[in-house]
Amino acid sequence: AQSVSQHNHHVILSEAASLELGCNYSYGGTVNLFWYVQYPGQHLQLLLKYFSGDPLVKGIKGFEAEFIKSKFSFNLRKPSVQWSDTAEYFCAVNPNTDKLIFGTGTRLQVFP
Amino acid sequence: EPEVTQTPSHQVTQMGQEVILRCVPISNHLYFYWYRQILGQKVEFLVSFYNNEISEKSEIFDDQFSVERPDGSNFTLKIRSTKLEDSAMYFCASSERAGVYNEQFFGPGTRLTVL
């Protein structure tokens, strides 16, 4: 069955630390990949997406993600986090259908 | 910036009652979706809707669930007879396209509590 795994459930960092959140998916065909963020009390917002082309994609707020097809991975990175990055982060896959398949999410807490 | 809106933000109901969750998708979007997230679990796809028809649905979306676009702006999810296990956050989403370049925009969610 198609699935998305996010290995880090809860990450705690100090400001200016670097961030990498893992995402792996199981699907052999063409996929579209997304990272969504949910700030406290707010709705899911798209951080970045990969459809095709350059596997290193840049999103909003200094985030980037790298698609590694051979590893079925789409890890999210940010070189220097801020307190305002405190949120829940969701990786999602669209395996060429209309639905998104989400990971379980990673709660990021950034302390000043 | 246009956004998806949902009402109510929180709905409390008794088991066995019918509930209708409402969504107003982004105005030029043609594809609509419902997802849910049970507390502590992942966001799960329920149903997609296009051209006044369900285009895809998950196993969760059984006969107790229905969707409708009653007018040009609203998109509703009805649960006919709620169960305790229906307690969850329900998210509506919409997109301009389907398939390969499908980018979905989400609403803030409705928290449904079934007592």
Short mmCIF file of C-alpha atoms in Angstrom, two decimals:
data_model
loop_
_atom_site.label_atom_id
_atom_site.label_comp_id
_atom_site.label_asym_id
_atom_site.label_seq_id
_atom_site.Cartn_x
_atom_site.Cartn_y
_atom_site.Cartn_z
CA ALA A 1 0.00 0.00 0.00
CA GLN A 2 1.11 3.56 -0.63
CA SER A 3 2.42 5.21 2.51
CA VAL A 4 4.49 8.13 3.74
CA SER A 5 6.81 7.89 6.73
CA GLN A 6 8.09 10.76 8.79
CA HIS A 7 10.62 9.43 11.22
CA ASN A 8 10.91 12.41 13.54
CA HIS A 9 7.75 12.88 15.55
CA HIS A 10 8.99 15.68 17.77
CA VAL A 11 12.05 17.82 17.19
CA ILE A 12 13.31 20.43 19.62
CA LEU A 13 15.91 22.94 18.48
CA SER A 14 17.44 26.19 19.55
CA GLU A 15 17.25 29.19 17.27
CA ALA A 16 19.92 29.23 14.54
CA ALA A 17 20.27 25.45 14.60
CA SER A 18 19.98 23.58 11.32
CA LEU A 19 16.95 21.47 10.61
CA GLU A 20 16.42 18.32 8.61
CA LEU A 21 13.13 16.44 8.71
CA GLY A 22 12.98 13.05 7.06
CA CYS A 23 10.26 11.86 4.70
CA ASN A 24 10.14 8.57 2.86
CA TYR A 25 7.38 7.23 0.69
CA SER A 26 6.50 3.89 -0.78
CA TYR A 27 5.27 4.13 -4.34
CA GLY A 28 7.09 2.99 -7.42
CA GLY A 29 5.64 5.28 -10.03
CA THR A 30 5.69 9.00 -10.71
CA VAL A 31 4.86 11.06 -7.67
CA ASN A 32 4.35 14.67 -6.75
CA LEU A 33 5.77 15.59 -3.36
CA PHE A 34 4.80 18.28 -0.91
CA TRP A 35 5.67 19.68 2.45
CA TYR A 36 2.89 21.44 4.34
CA VAL A 37 3.23 23.42 7.55
CA GLN A 38 0.59 24.02 10.18
CA TYR A 39 1.34 26.87 12.58
CA PRO A 40 -0.48 26.75 15.93
CA GLY A 41 -4.16 27.46 15.40
CA GLN A 42 -3.81 27.88 11.66
CA HIS A 43 -4.55 25.81 8.58
CA LEU A 44 -2.24 23.70 6.49
CA GLN A 45 -0.07 25.85 4.24
CA LEU A 46 2.09 24.69 1.39
CA LEU A 47 5.81 25.13 2.08
CA LEU A 48 7.11 23.67 -1.14
CA LYS A 49 6.37 21.16 -3.83
CA TYR A 50 8.14 18.93 -6.32
CA PHE A 51 6.54 17.98 -9.61
CA SER A 52 9.52 17.42 -11.90
CA GLY A 53 12.88 18.89 -12.88
CA ASP A 54 15.54 20.01 -10.41
CA PRO A 55 15.30 17.65 -7.42
CA LEU A 56 16.36 20.44 -5.04
CA VAL A 57 13.35 22.64 -4.53
CA LYS A 58 13.18 25.88 -2.64
CA GLY A 59 10.09 26.96 -0.78
CA ILE A 60 8.93 29.81 1.35
CA LYS A 61 10.63 31.06 4.52
CA GLY A 62 14.04 29.67 3.61
CA PHE A 63 13.00 26.02 3.48
CA GLU A 64 14.22 23.61 0.84
CA ALA A 65 13.77 19.93 0.13
CA GLU A 66 15.65 17.39 -1.91
CA PHE A 67 13.99 14.62 -3.87
CA ILE A 68 16.19 11.52 -4.02
CA LYS A 69 14.38 9.07 -6.24
CA SER A 70 16.65 6.13 -5.45
CA LYS A 71 15.95 6.52 -1.74
CA PHE A 72 12.26 7.38 -2.13
CA SER A 73 12.95 10.37 0.06
CA PHE A 74 12.00 14.03 0.18
CA ASN A 75 13.71 15.52 3.22
CA LEU A 76 13.01 19.05 4.37
CA ARG A 77 15.88 21.31 5.38
CA LYS A 78 16.50 24.76 6.74
CA PRO A 79 20.01 25.98 7.57
CA SER A 80 19.00 28.20 10.49
CA VAL A 81 15.64 27.93 12.22
CA GLN A 82 13.79 30.72 13.96
CA TRP A 83 11.36 30.69 16.85
CA SER A 84 8.60 31.46 14.36
CA ASP A 85 9.23 28.11 12.64
CA THR A 86 7.58 26.36 15.58
CA ALA A 87 4.83 24.35 13.91
CA GLU A 88 3.81 20.92 12.71
CA TYR A 89 5.28 19.81 9.40
CA PHE A 90 3.61 17.30 7.11
CA CYS A 91 5.10 15.52 4.15
CA ALA A 92 2.59 14.45 1.50
CA VAL A 93 2.66 12.48 -1.70
CA ASN A 94 0.33 12.59 -4.66
CA PRO A 95 0.85 9.31 -6.52
CA ASN A 96 -0.66 10.63 -9.70
CA THR A 97 -4.20 10.49 -8.40
CA ASP A 98 -6.30 13.26 -6.91
CA LYS A 99 -5.64 12.40 -3.31
CA LEU A 100 -2.75 13.37 -1.07
CA ILE A 101 -1.24 10.76 1.19
CA PHE A 102 0.16 12.36 4.32
CA GLY A 103 2.81 11.36 6.79
CA THR A 104 2.09 11.48 10.50
CA GLY A 105 3.67 14.89 10.88
CA THR A 106 6.63 16.25 12.84
CA ARG A 107 6.16 18.71 15.63
CA LEU A 108 8.99 21.24 15.65
CA GLN A 109 9.64 23.37 18.68
CA VAL A 110 12.23 26.11 18.42
CA PHE A 111 13.44 27.80 21.58
CA PRO A 112 14.94 31.28 21.55
CA GLU B 1 -4.90 36.18 -1.13
CA PRO B 2 -7.86 33.87 -1.73
CA GLU B 3 -8.30 31.11 0.79
CA VAL B 4 -10.51 28.17 1.64
CA THR B 5 -12.87 28.82 4.53
CA GLN B 6 -14.72 26.34 6.73
CA THR B 7 -17.58 26.61 9.17
CA PRO B 8 -18.06 25.94 11.96
CA SER B 9 -14.62 25.87 13.51
CA HIS B 10 -15.86 23.50 16.20
CA GLN B 11 -18.95 21.30 16.22
CA VAL B 12 -20.11 19.22 19.16
CA THR B 13 -22.81 16.64 18.56
CA GLN B 14 -24.41 13.61 20.14
CA MET B 15 -23.79 10.15 18.75
CA GLY B 16 -26.35 9.28 16.11
CA GLN B 17 -27.00 12.86 15.08
CA GLU B 18 -26.44 14.21 11.60
CA VAL B 19 -23.84 16.90 11.03
CA ILE B 20 -23.05 19.04 8.04
CA LEU B 21 -19.64 20.59 7.70
CA ARG B 22 -19.36 23.49 5.33
CA CYS B 23 -16.57 24.72 3.12
CA VAL B 24 -16.17 27.57 0.69
CA PRO B 25 -13.40 26.65 -1.77
CA ILE B 26 -11.30 29.18 -3.66
CA SER B 27 -13.58 30.65 -6.29
CA ASN B 28 -11.86 29.57 -9.51
CA HIS B 29 -11.04 26.08 -8.26
CA LEU B 30 -12.85 23.12 -9.76
CA TYR B 31 -11.66 20.21 -7.64
CA PHE B 32 -12.68 19.76 -4.04
CA TYR B 33 -11.58 17.42 -1.28
CA TRP B 34 -12.26 16.40 2.27
CA TYR B 35 -9.66 15.01 4.60
CA ARG B 36 -9.78 14.18 8.28
CA GLN B 37 -7.28 13.91 11.09
CA ILE B 38 -8.11 11.93 14.19
CA LEU B 39 -6.21 13.31 17.18
CA GLY B 40 -2.64 12.05 17.16
CA GLN B 41 -2.97 10.37 13.77
CA LYS B 42 -2.16 11.32 10.22
CA VAL B 43 -4.27 13.38 7.86
CA GLU B 44 -6.37 10.93 5.80
CA PHE B 45 -8.05 11.44 2.46
CA LEU B 46 -11.82 10.99 2.45
CA VAL B 47 -13.15 12.05 -0.93
CA SER B 48 -12.51 14.13 -4.03
CA PHE B 49 -15.23 15.84 -6.03
CA TYR B 50 -15.34 17.30 -9.50
CA ASN B 51 -18.10 18.36 -11.84
CA ASN B 52 -20.76 17.50 -9.27
CA GLU B 53 -19.54 13.95 -8.89
CA ILE B 54 -17.32 12.02 -6.55
CA SER B 55 -14.13 11.25 -8.45
CA GLU B 56 -12.39 9.20 -5.78
CA LYS B 57 -13.17 8.08 -2.25
CA SER B 58 -11.41 6.17 0.46
CA GLU B 59 -12.58 3.18 2.48
CA ILE B 60 -13.42 5.56 5.31
CA PHE B 61 -16.01 7.29 3.14
CA ASP B 62 -18.83 4.80 3.63
CA ASP B 63 -22.59 5.21 3.25
CA GLN B 64 -22.73 7.42 6.32
CA PHE B 65 -20.86 10.14 4.45
CA SER B 66 -22.01 12.27 1.55
CA VAL B 67 -20.78 15.38 -0.19
CA GLU B 68 -22.62 18.03 -2.07
CA ARG B 69 -22.08 21.30 -3.83
CA PRO B 70 -25.49 22.82 -3.18
CA ASP B 71 -24.73 26.11 -4.89
CA GLY B 72 -21.90 27.81 -6.73
CA SER B 73 -19.79 28.43 -3.67
CA ASN B 74 -20.35 25.90 -0.89
CA PHE B 75 -19.05 22.37 -0.63
CA THR B 76 -20.47 20.29 2.20
CA LEU B 77 -19.67 17.06 3.99
CA LYS B 78 -22.59 15.34 5.69
CA ILE B 79 -22.29 12.59 8.22
CA ARG B 80 -25.70 10.97 8.55
CA SER B 81 -25.44 9.27 11.92
CA THR B 82 -22.30 10.21 13.78
CA LYS B 83 -20.26 7.70 15.75
CA LEU B 84 -17.74 8.34 18.50
CA GLU B 85 -14.93 7.42 16.11
CA ASP B 86 -15.96 10.23 13.76
CA SER B 87 -14.47 12.70 16.23
CA ALA B 88 -11.67 14.34 14.29
CA MET B 89 -10.50 17.48 12.57
CA TYR B 90 -12.04 17.71 9.11
CA PHE B 91 -10.18 19.66 6.44
CA CYS B 92 -11.59 20.86 3.17
CA ALA B 93 -9.24 21.54 0.26
CA SER B 94 -9.56 22.77 -3.29
CA SER B 95 -7.38 22.86 -6.36
CA GLU B 96 -7.45 24.43 -9.78
CA ARG B 97 -6.25 21.28 -11.51
CA ALA B 98 -6.20 17.56 -10.96
CA GLY B 99 -3.59 14.98 -11.79
CA VAL B 100 0.03 15.85 -12.32
CA TYR B 101 0.03 19.50 -11.25
CA ASN B 102 -2.51 19.17 -8.52
CA GLU B 103 -1.74 21.68 -5.77
CA GLN B 104 -4.31 21.63 -3.00
CA PHE B 105 -5.14 24.55 -0.76
CA PHE B 106 -6.51 23.72 2.65
CA GLY B 107 -9.03 25.35 4.92
CA PRO B 108 -8.53 25.84 8.67
CA GLY B 109 -10.54 22.76 9.56
CA THR B 110 -13.61 21.93 11.61
CA ARG B 111 -13.08 20.10 14.84
CA LEU B 112 -15.91 17.59 15.25
CA THR B 113 -16.52 16.17 18.70
CA VAL B 114 -19.02 13.33 18.99
CA LEU B 115 -20.25 12.63 22.53
#
